Coordinates of C-alpha atoms and ligand atoms in Angstrom, one line a residue:
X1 CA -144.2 -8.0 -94.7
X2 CA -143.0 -4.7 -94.0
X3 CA -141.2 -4.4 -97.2
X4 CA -143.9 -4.7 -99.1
X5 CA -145.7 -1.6 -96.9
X6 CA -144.4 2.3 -98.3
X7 CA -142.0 3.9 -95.4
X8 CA -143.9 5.5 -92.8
X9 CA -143.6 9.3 -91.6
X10 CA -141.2 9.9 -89.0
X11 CA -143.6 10.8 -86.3
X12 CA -145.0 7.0 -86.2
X13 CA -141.8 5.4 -86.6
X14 CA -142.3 2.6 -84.0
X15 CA -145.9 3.3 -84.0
X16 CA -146.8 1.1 -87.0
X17 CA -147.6 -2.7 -86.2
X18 CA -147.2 -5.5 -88.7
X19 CA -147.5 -9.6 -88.4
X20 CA -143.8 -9.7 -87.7
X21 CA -144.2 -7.7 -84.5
X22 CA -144.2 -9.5 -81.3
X23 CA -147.2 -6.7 -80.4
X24 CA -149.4 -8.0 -83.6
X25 CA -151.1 -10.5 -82.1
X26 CA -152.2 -8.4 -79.1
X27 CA -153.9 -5.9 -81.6
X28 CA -155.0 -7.6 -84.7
X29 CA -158.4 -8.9 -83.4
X30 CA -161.5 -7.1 -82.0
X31 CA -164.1 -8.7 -79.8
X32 CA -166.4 -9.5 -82.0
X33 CA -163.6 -10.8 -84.8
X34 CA -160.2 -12.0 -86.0
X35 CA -158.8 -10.0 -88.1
X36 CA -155.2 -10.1 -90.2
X37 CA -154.9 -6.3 -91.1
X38 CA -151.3 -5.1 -92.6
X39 CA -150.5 -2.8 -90.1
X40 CA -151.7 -1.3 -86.9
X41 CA -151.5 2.4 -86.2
X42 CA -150.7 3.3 -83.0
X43 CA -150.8 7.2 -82.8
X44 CA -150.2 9.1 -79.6
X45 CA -152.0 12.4 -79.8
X46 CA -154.4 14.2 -82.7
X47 CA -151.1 15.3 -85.1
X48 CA -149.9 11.4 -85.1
X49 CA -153.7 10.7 -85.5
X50 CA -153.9 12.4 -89.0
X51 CA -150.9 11.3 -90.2
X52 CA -151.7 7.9 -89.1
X53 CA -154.8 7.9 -90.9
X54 CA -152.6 9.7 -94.0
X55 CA -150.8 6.3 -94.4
X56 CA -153.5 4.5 -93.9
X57 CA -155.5 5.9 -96.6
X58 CA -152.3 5.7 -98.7
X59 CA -152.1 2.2 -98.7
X60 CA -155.3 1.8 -101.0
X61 CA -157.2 -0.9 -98.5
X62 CA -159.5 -1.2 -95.6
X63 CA -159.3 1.4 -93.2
X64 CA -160.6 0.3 -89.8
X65 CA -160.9 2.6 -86.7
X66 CA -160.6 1.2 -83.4
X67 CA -160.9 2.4 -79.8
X68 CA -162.2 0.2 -77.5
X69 CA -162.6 -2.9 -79.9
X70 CA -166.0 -3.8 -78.5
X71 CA -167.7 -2.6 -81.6
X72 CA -170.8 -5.3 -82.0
X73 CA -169.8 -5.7 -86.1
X74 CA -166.7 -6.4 -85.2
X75 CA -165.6 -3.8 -87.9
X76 CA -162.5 -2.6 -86.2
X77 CA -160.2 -5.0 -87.5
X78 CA -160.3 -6.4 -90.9
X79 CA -158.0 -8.6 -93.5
X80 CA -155.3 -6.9 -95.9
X81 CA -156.5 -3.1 -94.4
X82 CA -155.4 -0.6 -91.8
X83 CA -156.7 -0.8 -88.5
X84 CA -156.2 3.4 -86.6
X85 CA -156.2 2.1 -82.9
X86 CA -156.5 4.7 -80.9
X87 CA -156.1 3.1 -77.4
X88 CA -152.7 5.1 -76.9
X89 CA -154.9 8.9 -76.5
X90 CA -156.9 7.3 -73.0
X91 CA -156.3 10.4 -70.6
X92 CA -159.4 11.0 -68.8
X93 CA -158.8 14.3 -67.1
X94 CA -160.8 16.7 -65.4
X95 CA -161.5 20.3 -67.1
X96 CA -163.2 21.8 -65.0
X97 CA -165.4 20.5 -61.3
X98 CA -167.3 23.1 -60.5
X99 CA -169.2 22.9 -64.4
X100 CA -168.7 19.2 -64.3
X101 CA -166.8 18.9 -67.6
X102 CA -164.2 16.4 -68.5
X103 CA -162.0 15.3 -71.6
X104 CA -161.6 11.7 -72.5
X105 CA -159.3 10.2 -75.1
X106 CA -161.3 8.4 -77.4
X107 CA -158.9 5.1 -76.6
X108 CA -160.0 5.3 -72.7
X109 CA -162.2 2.5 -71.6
X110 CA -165.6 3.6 -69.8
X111 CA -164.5 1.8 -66.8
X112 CA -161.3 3.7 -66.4
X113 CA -163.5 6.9 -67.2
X114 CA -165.4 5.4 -63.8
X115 CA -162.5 5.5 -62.1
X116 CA -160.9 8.5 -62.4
X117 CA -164.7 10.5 -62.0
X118 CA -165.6 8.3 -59.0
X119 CA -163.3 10.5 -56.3
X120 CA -164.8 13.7 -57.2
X121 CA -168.1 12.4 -57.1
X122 CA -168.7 12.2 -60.6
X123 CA -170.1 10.3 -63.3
X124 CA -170.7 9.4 -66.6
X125 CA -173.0 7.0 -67.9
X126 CA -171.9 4.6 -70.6
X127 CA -173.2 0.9 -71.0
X128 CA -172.6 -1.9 -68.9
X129 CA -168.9 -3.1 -69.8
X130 CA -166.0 -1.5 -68.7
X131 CA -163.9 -2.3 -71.6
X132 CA -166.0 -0.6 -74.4
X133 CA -163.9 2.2 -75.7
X134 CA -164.6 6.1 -75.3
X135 CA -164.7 6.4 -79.1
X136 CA -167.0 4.0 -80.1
X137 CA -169.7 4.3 -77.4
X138 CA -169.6 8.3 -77.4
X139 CA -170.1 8.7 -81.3
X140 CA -173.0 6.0 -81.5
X141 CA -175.6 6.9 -78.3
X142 CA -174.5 4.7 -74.8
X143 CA -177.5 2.9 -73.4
X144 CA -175.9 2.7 -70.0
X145 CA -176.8 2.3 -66.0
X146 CA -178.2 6.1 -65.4
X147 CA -179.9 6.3 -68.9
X148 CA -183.7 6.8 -67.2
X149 CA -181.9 9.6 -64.7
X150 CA -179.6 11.1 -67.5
X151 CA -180.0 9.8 -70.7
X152 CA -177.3 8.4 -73.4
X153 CA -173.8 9.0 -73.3
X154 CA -174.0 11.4 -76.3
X155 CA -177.0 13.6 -74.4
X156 CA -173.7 14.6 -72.1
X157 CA -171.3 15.2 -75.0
X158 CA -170.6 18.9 -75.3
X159 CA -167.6 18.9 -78.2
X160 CA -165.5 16.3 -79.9
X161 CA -162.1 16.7 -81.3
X162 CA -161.6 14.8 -84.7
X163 CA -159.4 14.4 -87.5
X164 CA -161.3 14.8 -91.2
X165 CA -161.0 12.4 -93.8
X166 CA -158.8 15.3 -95.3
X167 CA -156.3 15.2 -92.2
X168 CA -157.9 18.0 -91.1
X169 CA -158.1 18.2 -87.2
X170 CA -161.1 20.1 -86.4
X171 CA -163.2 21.2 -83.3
X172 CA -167.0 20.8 -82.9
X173 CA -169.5 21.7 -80.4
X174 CA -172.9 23.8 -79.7
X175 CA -171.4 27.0 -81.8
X176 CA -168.4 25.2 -83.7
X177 CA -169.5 23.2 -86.8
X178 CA -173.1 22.4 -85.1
X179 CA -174.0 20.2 -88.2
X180 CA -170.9 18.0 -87.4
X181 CA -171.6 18.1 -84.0
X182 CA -175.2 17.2 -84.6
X183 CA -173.8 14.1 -87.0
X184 CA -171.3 12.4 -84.5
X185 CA -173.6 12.6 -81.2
X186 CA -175.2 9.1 -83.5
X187 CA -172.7 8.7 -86.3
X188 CA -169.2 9.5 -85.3
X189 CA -168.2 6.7 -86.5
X190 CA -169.1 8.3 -90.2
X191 CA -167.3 11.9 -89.8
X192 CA -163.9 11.1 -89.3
X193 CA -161.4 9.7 -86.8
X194 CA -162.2 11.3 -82.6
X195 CA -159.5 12.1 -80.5
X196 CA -161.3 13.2 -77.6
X197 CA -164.6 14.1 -76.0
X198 CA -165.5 16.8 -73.7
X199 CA -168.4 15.9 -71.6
X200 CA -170.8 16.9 -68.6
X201 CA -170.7 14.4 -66.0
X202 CA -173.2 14.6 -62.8
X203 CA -172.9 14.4 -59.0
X204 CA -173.0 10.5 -58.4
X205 CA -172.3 9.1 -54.9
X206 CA -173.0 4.9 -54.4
X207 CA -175.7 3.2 -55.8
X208 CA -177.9 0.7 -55.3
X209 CA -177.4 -2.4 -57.4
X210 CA -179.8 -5.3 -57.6
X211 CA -179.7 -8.2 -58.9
X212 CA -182.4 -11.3 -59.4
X213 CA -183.0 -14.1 -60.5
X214 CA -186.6 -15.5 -61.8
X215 CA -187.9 -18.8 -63.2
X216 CA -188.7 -18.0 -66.6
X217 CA -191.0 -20.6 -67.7
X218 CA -193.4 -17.6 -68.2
X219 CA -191.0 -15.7 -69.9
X220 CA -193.8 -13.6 -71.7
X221 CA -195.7 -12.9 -68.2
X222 CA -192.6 -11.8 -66.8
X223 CA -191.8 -9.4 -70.0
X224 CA -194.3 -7.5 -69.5
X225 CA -194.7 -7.1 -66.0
X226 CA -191.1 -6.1 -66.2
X227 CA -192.1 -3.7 -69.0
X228 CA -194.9 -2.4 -66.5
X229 CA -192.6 -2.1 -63.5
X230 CA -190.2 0.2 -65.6
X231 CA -192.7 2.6 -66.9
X232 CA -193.9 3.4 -63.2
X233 CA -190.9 3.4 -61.5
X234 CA -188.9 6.5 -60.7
X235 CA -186.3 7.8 -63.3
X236 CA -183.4 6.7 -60.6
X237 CA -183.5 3.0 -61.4
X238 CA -182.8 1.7 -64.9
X239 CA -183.1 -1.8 -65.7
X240 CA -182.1 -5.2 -68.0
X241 CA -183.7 -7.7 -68.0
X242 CA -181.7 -10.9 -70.2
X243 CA -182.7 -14.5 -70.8
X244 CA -180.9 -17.2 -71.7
X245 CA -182.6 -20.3 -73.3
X246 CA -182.9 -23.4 -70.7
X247 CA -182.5 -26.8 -72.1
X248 CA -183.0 -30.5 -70.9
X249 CA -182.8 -30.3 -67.4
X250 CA -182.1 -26.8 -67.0
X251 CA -185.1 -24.3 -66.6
X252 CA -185.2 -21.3 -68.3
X253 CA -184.1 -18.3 -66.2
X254 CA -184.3 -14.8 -66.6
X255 CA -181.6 -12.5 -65.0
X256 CA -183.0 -9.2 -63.9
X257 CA -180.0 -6.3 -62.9
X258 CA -181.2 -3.1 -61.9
X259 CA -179.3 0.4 -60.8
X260 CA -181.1 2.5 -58.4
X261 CA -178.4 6.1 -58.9
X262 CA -180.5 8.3 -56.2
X263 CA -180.4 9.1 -52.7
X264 CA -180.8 5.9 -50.8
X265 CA -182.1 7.3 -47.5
X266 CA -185.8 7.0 -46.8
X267 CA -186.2 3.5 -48.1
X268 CA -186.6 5.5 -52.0
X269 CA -184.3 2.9 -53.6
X270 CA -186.8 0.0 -51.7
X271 CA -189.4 1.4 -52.9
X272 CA -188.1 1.7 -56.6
X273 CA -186.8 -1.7 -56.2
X274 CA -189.8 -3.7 -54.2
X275 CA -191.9 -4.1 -57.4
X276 CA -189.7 -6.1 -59.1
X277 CA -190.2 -9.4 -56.7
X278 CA -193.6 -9.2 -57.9
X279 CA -193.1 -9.5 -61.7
X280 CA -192.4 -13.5 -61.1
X281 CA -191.5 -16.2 -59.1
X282 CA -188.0 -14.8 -57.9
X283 CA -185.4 -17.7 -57.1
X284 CA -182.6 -15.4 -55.9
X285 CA -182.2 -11.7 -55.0
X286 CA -179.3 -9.3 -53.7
X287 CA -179.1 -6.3 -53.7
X288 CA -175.8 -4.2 -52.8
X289 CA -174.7 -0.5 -52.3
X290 CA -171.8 -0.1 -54.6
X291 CA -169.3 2.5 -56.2
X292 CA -170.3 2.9 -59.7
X293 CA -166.6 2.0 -60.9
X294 CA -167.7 -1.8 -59.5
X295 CA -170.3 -2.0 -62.3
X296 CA -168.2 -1.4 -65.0
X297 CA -164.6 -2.9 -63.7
X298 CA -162.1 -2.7 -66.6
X299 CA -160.6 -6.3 -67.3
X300 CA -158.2 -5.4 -70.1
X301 CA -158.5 -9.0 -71.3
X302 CA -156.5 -9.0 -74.9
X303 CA -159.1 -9.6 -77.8
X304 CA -159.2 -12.9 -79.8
X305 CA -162.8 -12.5 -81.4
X306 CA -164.2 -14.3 -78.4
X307 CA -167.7 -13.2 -78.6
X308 CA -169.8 -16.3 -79.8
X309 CA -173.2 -14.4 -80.4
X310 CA -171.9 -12.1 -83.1
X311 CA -175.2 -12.0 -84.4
X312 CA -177.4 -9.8 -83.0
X313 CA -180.2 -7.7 -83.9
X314 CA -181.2 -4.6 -82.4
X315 CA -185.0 -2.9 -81.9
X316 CA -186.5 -0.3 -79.9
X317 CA -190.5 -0.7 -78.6
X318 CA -192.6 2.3 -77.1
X319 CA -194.1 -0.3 -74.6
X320 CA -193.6 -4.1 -73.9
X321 CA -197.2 -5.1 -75.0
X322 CA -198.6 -8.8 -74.1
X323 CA -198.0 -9.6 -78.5
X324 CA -194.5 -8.3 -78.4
X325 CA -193.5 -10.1 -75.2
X326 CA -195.2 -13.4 -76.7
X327 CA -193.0 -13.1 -79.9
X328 CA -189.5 -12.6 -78.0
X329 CA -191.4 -15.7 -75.4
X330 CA -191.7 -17.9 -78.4
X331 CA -188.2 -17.4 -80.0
X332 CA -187.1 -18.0 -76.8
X333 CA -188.8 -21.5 -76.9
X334 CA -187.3 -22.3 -80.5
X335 CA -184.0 -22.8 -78.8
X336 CA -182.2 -20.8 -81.6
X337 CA -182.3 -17.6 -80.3
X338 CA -179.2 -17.7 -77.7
X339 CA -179.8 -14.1 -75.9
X340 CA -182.7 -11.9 -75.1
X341 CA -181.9 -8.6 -73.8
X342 CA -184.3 -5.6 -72.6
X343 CA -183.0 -2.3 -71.4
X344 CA -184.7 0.3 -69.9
X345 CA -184.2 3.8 -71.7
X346 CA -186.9 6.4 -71.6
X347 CA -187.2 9.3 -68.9
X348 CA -183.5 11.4 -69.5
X349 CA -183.3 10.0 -72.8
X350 CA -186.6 10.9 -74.0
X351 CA -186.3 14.5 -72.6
X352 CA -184.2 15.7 -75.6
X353 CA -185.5 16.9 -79.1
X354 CA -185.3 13.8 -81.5
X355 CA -183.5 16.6 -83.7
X356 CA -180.6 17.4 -81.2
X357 CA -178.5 14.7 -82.0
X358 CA -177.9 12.4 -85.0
X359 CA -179.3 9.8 -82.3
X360 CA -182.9 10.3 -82.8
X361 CA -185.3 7.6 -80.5
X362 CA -186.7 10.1 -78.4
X363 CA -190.0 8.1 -77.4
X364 CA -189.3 4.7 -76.8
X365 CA -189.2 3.3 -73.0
X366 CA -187.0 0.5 -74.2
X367 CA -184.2 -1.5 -76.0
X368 CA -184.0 -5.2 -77.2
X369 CA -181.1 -7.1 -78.2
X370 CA -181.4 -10.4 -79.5
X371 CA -178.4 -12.6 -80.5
X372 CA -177.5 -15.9 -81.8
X373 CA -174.2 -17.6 -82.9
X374 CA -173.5 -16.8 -86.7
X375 CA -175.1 -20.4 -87.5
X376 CA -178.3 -20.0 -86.5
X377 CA -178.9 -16.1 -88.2
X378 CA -181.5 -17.6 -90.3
X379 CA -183.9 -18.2 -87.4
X380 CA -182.7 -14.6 -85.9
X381 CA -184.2 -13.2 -89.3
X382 CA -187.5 -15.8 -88.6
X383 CA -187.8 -14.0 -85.2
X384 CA -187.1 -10.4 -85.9
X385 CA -189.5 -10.8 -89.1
X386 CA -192.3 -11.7 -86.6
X387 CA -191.7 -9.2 -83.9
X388 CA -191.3 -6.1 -86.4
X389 CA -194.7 -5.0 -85.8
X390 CA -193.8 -4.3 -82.8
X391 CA -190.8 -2.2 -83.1
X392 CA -190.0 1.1 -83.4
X393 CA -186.5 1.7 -84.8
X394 CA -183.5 0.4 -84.0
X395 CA -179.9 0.8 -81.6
X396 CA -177.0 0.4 -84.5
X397 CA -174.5 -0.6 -82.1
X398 CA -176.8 -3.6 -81.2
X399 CA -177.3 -4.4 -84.7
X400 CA -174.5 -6.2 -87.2
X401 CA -177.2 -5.9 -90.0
X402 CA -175.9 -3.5 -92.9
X403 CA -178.8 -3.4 -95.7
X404 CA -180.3 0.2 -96.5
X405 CA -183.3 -0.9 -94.3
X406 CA -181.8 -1.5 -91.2
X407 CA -180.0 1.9 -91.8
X408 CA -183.4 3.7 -92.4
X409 CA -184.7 2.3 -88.7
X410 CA -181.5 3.5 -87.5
X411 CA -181.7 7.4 -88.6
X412 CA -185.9 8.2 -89.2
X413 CA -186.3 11.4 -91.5
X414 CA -185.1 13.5 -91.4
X415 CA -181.9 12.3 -89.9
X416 CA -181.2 10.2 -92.7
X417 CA -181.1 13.2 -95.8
X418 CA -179.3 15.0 -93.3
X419 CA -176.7 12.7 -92.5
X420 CA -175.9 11.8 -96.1
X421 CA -175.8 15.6 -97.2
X422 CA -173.3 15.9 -94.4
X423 CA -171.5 13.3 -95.6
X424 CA -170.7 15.2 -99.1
X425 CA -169.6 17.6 -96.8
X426 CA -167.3 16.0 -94.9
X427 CA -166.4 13.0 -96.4
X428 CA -167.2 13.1 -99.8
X429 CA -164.7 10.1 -100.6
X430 CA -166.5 7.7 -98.3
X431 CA -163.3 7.1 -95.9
X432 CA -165.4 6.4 -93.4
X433 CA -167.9 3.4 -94.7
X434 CA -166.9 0.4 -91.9
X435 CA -169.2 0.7 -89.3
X436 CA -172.4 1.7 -91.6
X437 CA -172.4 2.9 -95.3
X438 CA -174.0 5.9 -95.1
X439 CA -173.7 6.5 -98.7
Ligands
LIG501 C1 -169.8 -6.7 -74.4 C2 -170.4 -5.5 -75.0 C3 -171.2 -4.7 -74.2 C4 -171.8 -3.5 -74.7 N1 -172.6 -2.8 -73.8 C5 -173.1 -1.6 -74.3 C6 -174.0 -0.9 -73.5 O1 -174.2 -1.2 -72.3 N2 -174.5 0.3 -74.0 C7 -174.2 0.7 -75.2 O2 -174.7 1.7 -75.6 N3 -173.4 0.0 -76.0 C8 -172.9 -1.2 -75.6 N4 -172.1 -1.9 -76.4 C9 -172.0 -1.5 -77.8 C10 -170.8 -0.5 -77.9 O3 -171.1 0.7 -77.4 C11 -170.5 -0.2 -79.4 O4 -170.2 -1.5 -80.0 C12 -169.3 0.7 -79.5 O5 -169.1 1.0 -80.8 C13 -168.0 0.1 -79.0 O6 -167.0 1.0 -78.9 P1 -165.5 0.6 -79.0 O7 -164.7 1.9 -79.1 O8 -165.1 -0.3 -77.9 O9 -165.5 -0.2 -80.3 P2 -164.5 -0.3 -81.5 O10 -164.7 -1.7 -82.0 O11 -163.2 0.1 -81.3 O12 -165.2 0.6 -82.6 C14 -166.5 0.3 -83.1 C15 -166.7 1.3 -84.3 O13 -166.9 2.6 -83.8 C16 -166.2 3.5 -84.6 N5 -165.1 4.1 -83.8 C17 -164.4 3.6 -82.8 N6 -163.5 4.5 -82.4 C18 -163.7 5.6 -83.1 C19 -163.1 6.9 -83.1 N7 -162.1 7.2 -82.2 N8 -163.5 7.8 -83.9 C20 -164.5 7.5 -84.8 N9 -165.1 6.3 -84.9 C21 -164.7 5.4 -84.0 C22 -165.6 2.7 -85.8 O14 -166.6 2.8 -86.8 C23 -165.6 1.3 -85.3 O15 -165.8 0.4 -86.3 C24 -171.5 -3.1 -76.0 C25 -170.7 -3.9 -76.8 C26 -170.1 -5.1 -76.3 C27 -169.3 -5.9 -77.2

């Protein structure tokens, strides 16, 4: 196989992965797929990065870029391409503790990031899986466990390192390049390939973490009393709330998980948390004071396309009103839709200008995911046709849709022209068309 691929630079001699490597089968799948790409680049820092991406481009297929793997499309692998896996540049170091700022390799995973911060009293928030990558999450939005205190990942992003389609490696923050910077706080994954990220993190000691359990057979009550709970509550906690259909003999249950990130003295996090019991018929509750580096523990499980609901669709609603919760009650009920999943975003994230960052939902109070397995999409589309009325845009990391219309949902206007003019700009050859076609 190799002699069919052209020689590589120097600098990635040993750095290159193909099927006849013992390390191939560790790194040709994602989590979402399997993939069979020719090789796998394996650069070590930003130079190896763009010639990395050199070859890649040079062998005229697919060109995949890959941090964490956990990208919901699955589009960091593919068949016959290039996969630029970035999980070598992972140092999460801090710059600078008395402003807060740290640099992450876009290969780190968040839970690492966790980590390191958690002895210095710092944190950032990112989703709620250690093992998503640094590049993905950081370049898209990151809905995570202190959105409703701090908003998303990217509100905390203050520059990004990244090589151009051209090779060019190139700087951008607040003063440098502002349109790029604008661009990949939403669509990184568009611009080019990111090394690293320099971000604010916050003062974070333990937190409270809850967890309950309800009966679900009024999964529409409990929606929006949820929904009403979440609105009223202090920005400290943020929220999920996930079903899971029941079936013969077993009940349907809903999972609430809640973080409470203030000060826990004065009875403020059972306060914040008390309301909850009351939004159903609980079945089990706990509720924990934990590091935050327990929420998000790092597994570093190898990938073999192992997620079975790899189709998902992804919408964002103002408020959880009685029609919308009925429509995500009844496809519950059909049995085909195999996950339901609200998160809490509002308060932080709502604070910033929709026109700060290519990210652009600046009023909604929360996030849906639905999923299904691959075979039952059809009755996805059924569900998400019924419930549109209710939505108001759309999370692409939580979406594997593609079409122009899902796209639109994605990036309102003006966020849309914008992008694609900076596309021209920056990469006018359309290197970067896995994750989304922008063009
Ligand atoms: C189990 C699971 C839980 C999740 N939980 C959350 C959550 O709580 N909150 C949330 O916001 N999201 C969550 N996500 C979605 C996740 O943030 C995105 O899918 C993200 O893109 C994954 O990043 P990654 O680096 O792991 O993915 P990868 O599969 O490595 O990459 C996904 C895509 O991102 C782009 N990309 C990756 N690295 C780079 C880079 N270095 N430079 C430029 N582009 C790059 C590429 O286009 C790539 O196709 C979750 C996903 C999964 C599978």
């Amino acid at each position: 196989m190799t002699s069919t691929l052209p020689p590589v630079p120097p600098s990635l001699a040993g750095r290159i992965v193909v099927p006849d490597d013992a390390r191939y089968e560790r790194l040709r799948h994602c989590y979402v797929h399997r993939g069979a790409p020719a090789a796998v680049l394996l650069p070590e820092d930003a130079g190896q990065t763009a010639e990395a991406l050199g070859y890649a481009r040079s062998l005229g297929s697919v060109v995949s870029v890959r941090s964490g793997g956990h990208g919901i499309s699955g589009r960091s692998t593919n068949d016959g391409g290039a996969v630029v896996d970035m999980s070598r540049l992972d140092e999460v170091r801090i710059l600078d503790r008395a402003r807060r700022r740290i640099r992450v390799g876009a290969g780190a995973r968040w839970g690492r990031v966790a980590q390191v911060l958690a002895p210095h009293g710092l944190a950032v928030s990112s989703g709620d899986t250690g093992d998503v990558g640094v590049g993905g999450l950081a370049t898209a939005g990151g809905m995570g466990w202190f959105a409703r205190l701090h908003g998303l990942t990217v509100d905390h992003v203050m520059a990004v390192e990244l090589v151009l389609a051209d090779g060019r490696s190139v700087r951008t923050d607040a003063e440098l390049e502002p349109d790029l910077f604008w661009a990949v706080r939403g669509a990184g994954g568009n611009f080019g390939v990111v090394t690293a990220v320099e971000l604010e993190a916050y003062e974070t000691g333990d937190v409270v973490f809850a967890d309950l359990v309800f009966d679900a057979a009024d999964a529409a009550g409990l929606i929006e009393a949820w929904g009403a709970v979440l609105e009223a509550a202090p920005r400290e906690l943020t929220s999920f709330l996930t079903f899971m259909p029941g079936g013969p003999g077993r009940p349907q249950l809903a999972t609430v998980t809640a973080v409470y990130a203030g000060s826990a003295e004065h009875g403020a996090a059972e306060r914040a948390l008390t309301p909850l019991l009351g939004i159903g018929p609980p079945l089990r509750q706990r509720a924990v004071l934990a590091p935050y580096p327990a929420l998000v523990p790092v597994s570093g499980a190898a990938h073999h396309g192992q997620q079975q609901l790899s189709a998902t669709r992804s919408g964002l609603l103002d408020h959880l009103t009685a029609d919308a919760a009925r429509a995500v009650a009844d496809a519950l009920g059909s049995g085909q839709v195999l996950m339901e999943q609200f998160r809490s975003v509002g308060g932080a994230v709502n604070d910033v200008d929709p026109a700060a960052t290519a990210y652009a939902h600046r009023t909604q109070n929360f996030s849906l995911l639905a999923a299904t397995v691959p075979e039952r999409e059809r009755e996805l589309d059924v569900h998400w046709a019924r419930l549109a009325p209710h939505l108001n845009g759309l999370y692409l990391s939580f979406d594997t849709r593609r079409t122009p219309d899902v796209l639109a949902e994605a990036f309102p206007e003006p966020a849309l022209t914008r992008l694609r003019a900076l596309k021209d700009r920056y990469d006018p050859e359309n290197v970067f068309d896995r994750n989304f076609p922008l063009k």
